[in-house]
């Protein structure tokens, strides 16, 4: 069946450094790739997304890249800050025009002050 | 404030005792869904609803029921809870009538422990 692999499961970086989280998906029909941030005790919140007709998207300190050929997409956070500490989930749509997603297993990011 | 509200936020119960987790959204969203989050497994969809009176199974529906009698509410029912349903549950919603955006709006979660 469809799946999304996410790495690493935990990531510690020094404040100000960059963080990269990688995901690989299996369904070649996937065309929408959101990233969610989950802070402690809260529900996931969308931080950035990318569609399959775009290779890269940036929003201030965060960016997402997509390689459709390799079925990889990555989240890049630059100039990390303590408030970036959270669990990050990637996801891939599995049916066009629906709201069905396969989520990755999550990455716990710790930004050390 | 636009939000998805779940209750209870925390619950400890015993095997076999029926329980309902409520979910309500005030954004007039058509689509609502339930997920469970388990360590190392990410978020897995339990049931979803495209609109009132329209529900369908997700990836892990066994042991759960849902209903969608009103647009704003989408309760999750565990008729006979078992310890393997101990998990963190999230309700989510999204609008569909304004075109596809993809963004899910999540509640704050309900942590359920079944003894």
Short mmCIF file of C-alpha atoms in Angstrom, two decimals:
data_model
loop_
_atom_site.label_atom_id
_atom_site.label_comp_id
_atom_site.label_asym_id
_atom_site.label_seq_id
_atom_site.Cartn_x
_atom_site.Cartn_y
_atom_site.Cartn_z
CA UNK A 1 0.00 0.00 0.00
CA UNK A 2 0.94 3.65 -0.08
CA UNK A 3 3.36 4.89 2.53
CA UNK A 4 5.46 7.90 3.47
CA UNK A 5 8.85 7.47 5.11
CA UNK A 6 10.16 10.35 7.20
CA UNK A 7 13.69 10.88 8.52
CA UNK A 8 15.14 11.55 10.97
CA UNK A 9 12.84 10.69 13.84
CA UNK A 10 14.68 13.11 16.12
CA UNK A 11 16.87 16.07 15.29
CA UNK A 12 18.77 18.40 17.57
CA UNK A 13 20.32 21.60 16.26
CA UNK A 14 21.92 24.64 17.78
CA UNK A 15 19.94 27.85 17.66
CA UNK A 16 20.71 29.66 14.42
CA UNK A 17 21.64 26.51 12.51
CA UNK A 18 19.55 24.96 9.75
CA UNK A 19 17.37 21.86 10.02
CA UNK A 20 16.35 19.54 7.23
CA UNK A 21 13.67 16.84 7.39
CA UNK A 22 13.22 14.42 4.52
CA UNK A 23 10.26 12.38 3.30
CA UNK A 24 9.85 9.78 0.60
CA UNK A 25 6.46 8.77 -0.79
CA UNK A 26 5.41 5.73 -2.74
CA UNK A 27 2.28 6.73 -4.68
CA UNK A 28 3.24 8.30 -8.01
CA UNK A 29 -0.26 9.86 -8.19
CA UNK A 30 0.38 11.98 -5.08
CA UNK A 31 0.19 15.66 -6.02
CA UNK A 32 -0.08 17.59 -2.77
CA UNK A 33 2.49 17.55 0.04
CA UNK A 34 1.77 19.47 3.25
CA UNK A 35 3.96 19.87 6.31
CA UNK A 36 2.43 20.15 9.75
CA UNK A 37 3.97 21.39 12.99
CA UNK A 38 2.70 19.98 16.28
CA UNK A 39 3.64 21.83 19.43
CA UNK A 40 3.41 20.13 22.79
CA UNK A 41 -0.20 19.57 23.81
CA UNK A 42 -1.57 21.01 20.58
CA UNK A 43 -2.97 19.70 17.34
CA UNK A 44 -0.94 19.73 14.12
CA UNK A 45 -0.93 23.01 12.22
CA UNK A 46 -0.09 23.50 8.55
CA UNK A 47 3.12 25.47 8.08
CA UNK A 48 3.82 25.06 4.38
CA UNK A 49 2.70 22.92 1.47
CA UNK A 50 3.71 22.25 -2.10
CA UNK A 51 1.92 20.92 -5.15
CA UNK A 52 3.40 18.63 -7.73
CA UNK A 53 3.68 21.31 -10.42
CA UNK A 54 6.19 23.27 -8.30
CA UNK A 55 9.73 22.27 -7.34
CA UNK A 56 10.29 24.63 -4.43
CA UNK A 57 8.32 26.95 -2.19
CA UNK A 58 9.57 29.33 0.44
CA UNK A 59 7.92 31.22 3.28
CA UNK A 60 10.35 33.30 5.33
CA UNK A 61 12.60 30.86 7.20
CA UNK A 62 10.94 27.69 5.96
CA UNK A 63 11.09 26.13 2.53
CA UNK A 64 9.97 22.89 0.95
CA UNK A 65 11.52 21.20 -2.06
CA UNK A 66 9.99 18.46 -4.17
CA UNK A 67 11.69 15.96 -6.47
CA UNK A 68 8.89 14.11 -8.26
CA UNK A 69 11.23 11.81 -10.12
CA UNK A 70 12.79 10.53 -6.92
CA UNK A 71 9.53 10.88 -4.95
CA UNK A 72 11.30 12.93 -2.30
CA UNK A 73 10.29 16.12 -0.58
CA UNK A 74 12.08 17.98 2.19
CA UNK A 75 11.44 20.68 4.76
CA UNK A 76 14.20 23.22 5.34
CA UNK A 77 14.21 25.55 8.33
CA UNK A 78 16.94 28.19 8.41
CA UNK A 79 18.12 30.30 11.35
CA UNK A 80 16.33 28.01 13.79
CA UNK A 81 14.89 29.46 16.97
CA UNK A 82 13.78 27.79 20.22
CA UNK A 83 10.13 28.21 19.19
CA UNK A 84 10.79 25.94 16.20
CA UNK A 85 11.08 23.05 18.66
CA UNK A 86 8.13 20.76 17.90
CA UNK A 87 7.16 17.57 16.10
CA UNK A 88 6.94 17.94 12.31
CA UNK A 89 4.86 15.68 10.07
CA UNK A 90 5.03 15.40 6.33
CA UNK A 91 2.11 14.03 4.33
CA UNK A 92 1.24 13.07 0.78
CA UNK A 93 -2.17 13.05 -0.86
CA UNK A 94 -3.21 9.65 -2.12
CA UNK A 95 -6.32 10.45 -4.11
CA UNK A 96 -6.49 13.52 -6.31
CA UNK A 97 -9.06 16.09 -5.18
CA UNK A 98 -9.83 14.30 -1.94
CA UNK A 99 -8.55 14.96 1.53
CA UNK A 100 -6.97 11.60 2.11
CA UNK A 101 -3.34 11.75 3.14
CA UNK A 102 -0.68 9.38 4.26
CA UNK A 103 1.32 10.96 7.06
CA UNK A 104 4.94 10.38 7.89
CA UNK A 105 5.89 9.13 11.33
CA UNK A 106 7.05 12.52 12.56
CA UNK A 107 10.33 14.25 13.43
CA UNK A 108 10.94 15.68 16.87
CA UNK A 109 13.04 18.81 16.40
CA UNK A 110 14.88 20.30 19.35
CA UNK A 111 16.52 23.68 18.96
CA UNK A 112 19.16 24.14 21.63
CA UNK A 113 19.69 27.66 22.90
CA UNK B 1 -12.35 32.40 17.03
CA UNK B 2 -12.30 29.76 14.30
CA UNK B 3 -11.57 26.42 15.89
CA UNK B 4 -12.13 22.70 16.16
CA UNK B 5 -13.10 21.70 19.69
CA UNK B 6 -12.72 18.21 21.09
CA UNK B 7 -13.99 16.83 24.38
CA UNK B 8 -12.84 15.33 26.59
CA UNK B 9 -9.18 16.28 26.28
CA UNK B 10 -8.15 13.48 28.63
CA UNK B 11 -9.98 10.30 29.57
CA UNK B 12 -9.11 7.13 31.40
CA UNK B 13 -11.66 4.37 31.06
CA UNK B 14 -11.97 0.61 31.37
CA UNK B 15 -12.35 -2.09 28.76
CA UNK B 16 -15.88 -2.39 27.42
CA UNK B 17 -17.29 0.88 28.76
CA UNK B 18 -18.81 2.79 25.85
CA UNK B 19 -17.53 6.28 25.32
CA UNK B 20 -17.97 9.16 22.91
CA UNK B 21 -15.42 11.79 21.98
CA UNK B 22 -17.11 14.89 20.64
CA UNK B 23 -15.81 17.15 17.89
CA UNK B 24 -17.32 20.46 16.89
CA UNK B 25 -16.13 23.06 14.38
CA UNK B 26 -17.39 26.62 13.95
CA UNK B 27 -16.02 27.24 10.46
CA UNK B 28 -18.89 25.76 8.44
CA UNK B 29 -16.54 23.15 6.97
CA UNK B 30 -18.03 20.34 4.95
CA UNK B 31 -15.26 17.79 5.50
CA UNK B 32 -14.45 16.33 8.91
CA UNK B 33 -12.19 13.47 9.89
CA UNK B 34 -10.83 11.55 12.84
CA UNK B 35 -7.20 10.45 13.24
CA UNK B 36 -5.29 8.54 15.85
CA UNK B 37 -1.66 9.29 16.63
CA UNK B 38 0.57 6.56 17.98
CA UNK B 39 4.34 6.66 18.56
CA UNK B 40 6.24 5.63 15.47
CA UNK B 41 3.08 5.42 13.37
CA UNK B 42 2.23 9.05 12.68
CA UNK B 43 -1.37 10.02 12.07
CA UNK B 44 -3.76 7.40 10.76
CA UNK B 45 -7.25 8.16 9.55
CA UNK B 46 -10.13 6.40 11.31
CA UNK B 47 -13.26 7.77 9.62
CA UNK B 48 -14.13 10.78 7.57
CA UNK B 49 -17.24 12.65 6.43
CA UNK B 50 -17.59 14.64 3.25
CA UNK B 51 -20.81 16.27 4.47
CA UNK B 52 -23.90 15.73 6.62
CA UNK B 53 -25.06 12.10 6.61
CA UNK B 54 -22.06 11.08 4.44
CA UNK B 55 -19.38 9.09 6.25
CA UNK B 56 -16.77 6.56 5.17
CA UNK B 57 -14.03 4.40 6.62
CA UNK B 58 -10.46 5.51 6.76
CA UNK B 59 -7.46 3.27 7.22
CA UNK B 60 -8.10 2.01 10.76
CA UNK B 61 -11.89 1.98 11.36
CA UNK B 62 -12.18 -1.23 13.37
CA UNK B 63 -13.74 -0.69 16.79
CA UNK B 64 -15.01 2.81 16.02
CA UNK B 65 -18.26 4.37 14.85
CA UNK B 66 -19.10 7.88 13.75
CA UNK B 67 -22.16 9.91 12.83
CA UNK B 68 -22.68 13.22 11.07
CA UNK B 69 -26.16 14.49 11.79
CA UNK B 70 -25.18 18.13 11.84
CA UNK B 71 -22.58 19.94 9.80
CA UNK B 72 -20.63 21.22 12.81
CA UNK B 73 -20.45 17.98 14.83
CA UNK B 74 -18.68 14.70 14.18
CA UNK B 75 -18.56 12.47 17.27
CA UNK B 76 -16.32 9.42 17.53
CA UNK B 77 -17.91 6.47 19.32
CA UNK B 78 -16.08 3.57 20.90
CA UNK B 79 -18.81 1.01 21.61
CA UNK B 80 -16.57 -1.39 23.52
CA UNK B 81 -13.13 0.13 24.05
CA UNK B 82 -10.11 -2.13 24.27
CA UNK B 83 -6.55 -1.38 25.45
CA UNK B 84 -5.29 -1.22 21.85
CA UNK B 85 -7.44 1.87 21.39
CA UNK B 86 -5.31 3.73 23.90
CA UNK B 87 -4.08 6.61 21.78
CA UNK B 88 -4.11 10.33 21.07
CA UNK B 89 -7.08 11.24 18.90
CA UNK B 90 -7.45 14.23 16.63
CA UNK B 91 -10.45 15.62 14.84
CA UNK B 92 -9.87 17.75 11.76
CA UNK B 93 -11.95 19.71 9.28
CA UNK B 94 -11.55 21.53 6.00
CA UNK B 95 -13.78 23.46 3.63
CA UNK B 96 -14.60 21.87 0.31
CA UNK B 97 -17.21 24.18 -1.22
CA UNK B 98 -14.69 26.94 -1.92
CA UNK B 99 -12.41 24.72 -3.93
CA UNK B 100 -9.57 22.43 -2.99
CA UNK B 101 -7.07 23.91 -0.59
CA UNK B 102 -5.91 20.79 1.14
CA UNK B 103 -5.33 22.33 4.56
CA UNK B 104 -6.66 20.38 7.51
CA UNK B 105 -7.62 22.28 10.68
CA UNK B 106 -7.00 20.10 13.72
CA UNK B 107 -8.44 20.11 17.19
CA UNK B 108 -6.12 20.01 20.20
CA UNK B 109 -6.45 16.29 20.69
CA UNK B 110 -8.05 13.83 23.10
CA UNK B 111 -5.77 11.49 25.00
CA UNK B 112 -7.59 8.25 25.73
CA UNK B 113 -6.35 5.48 28.01
CA UNK B 114 -8.23 2.19 28.12
CA UNK B 115 -7.33 -0.04 31.07
#
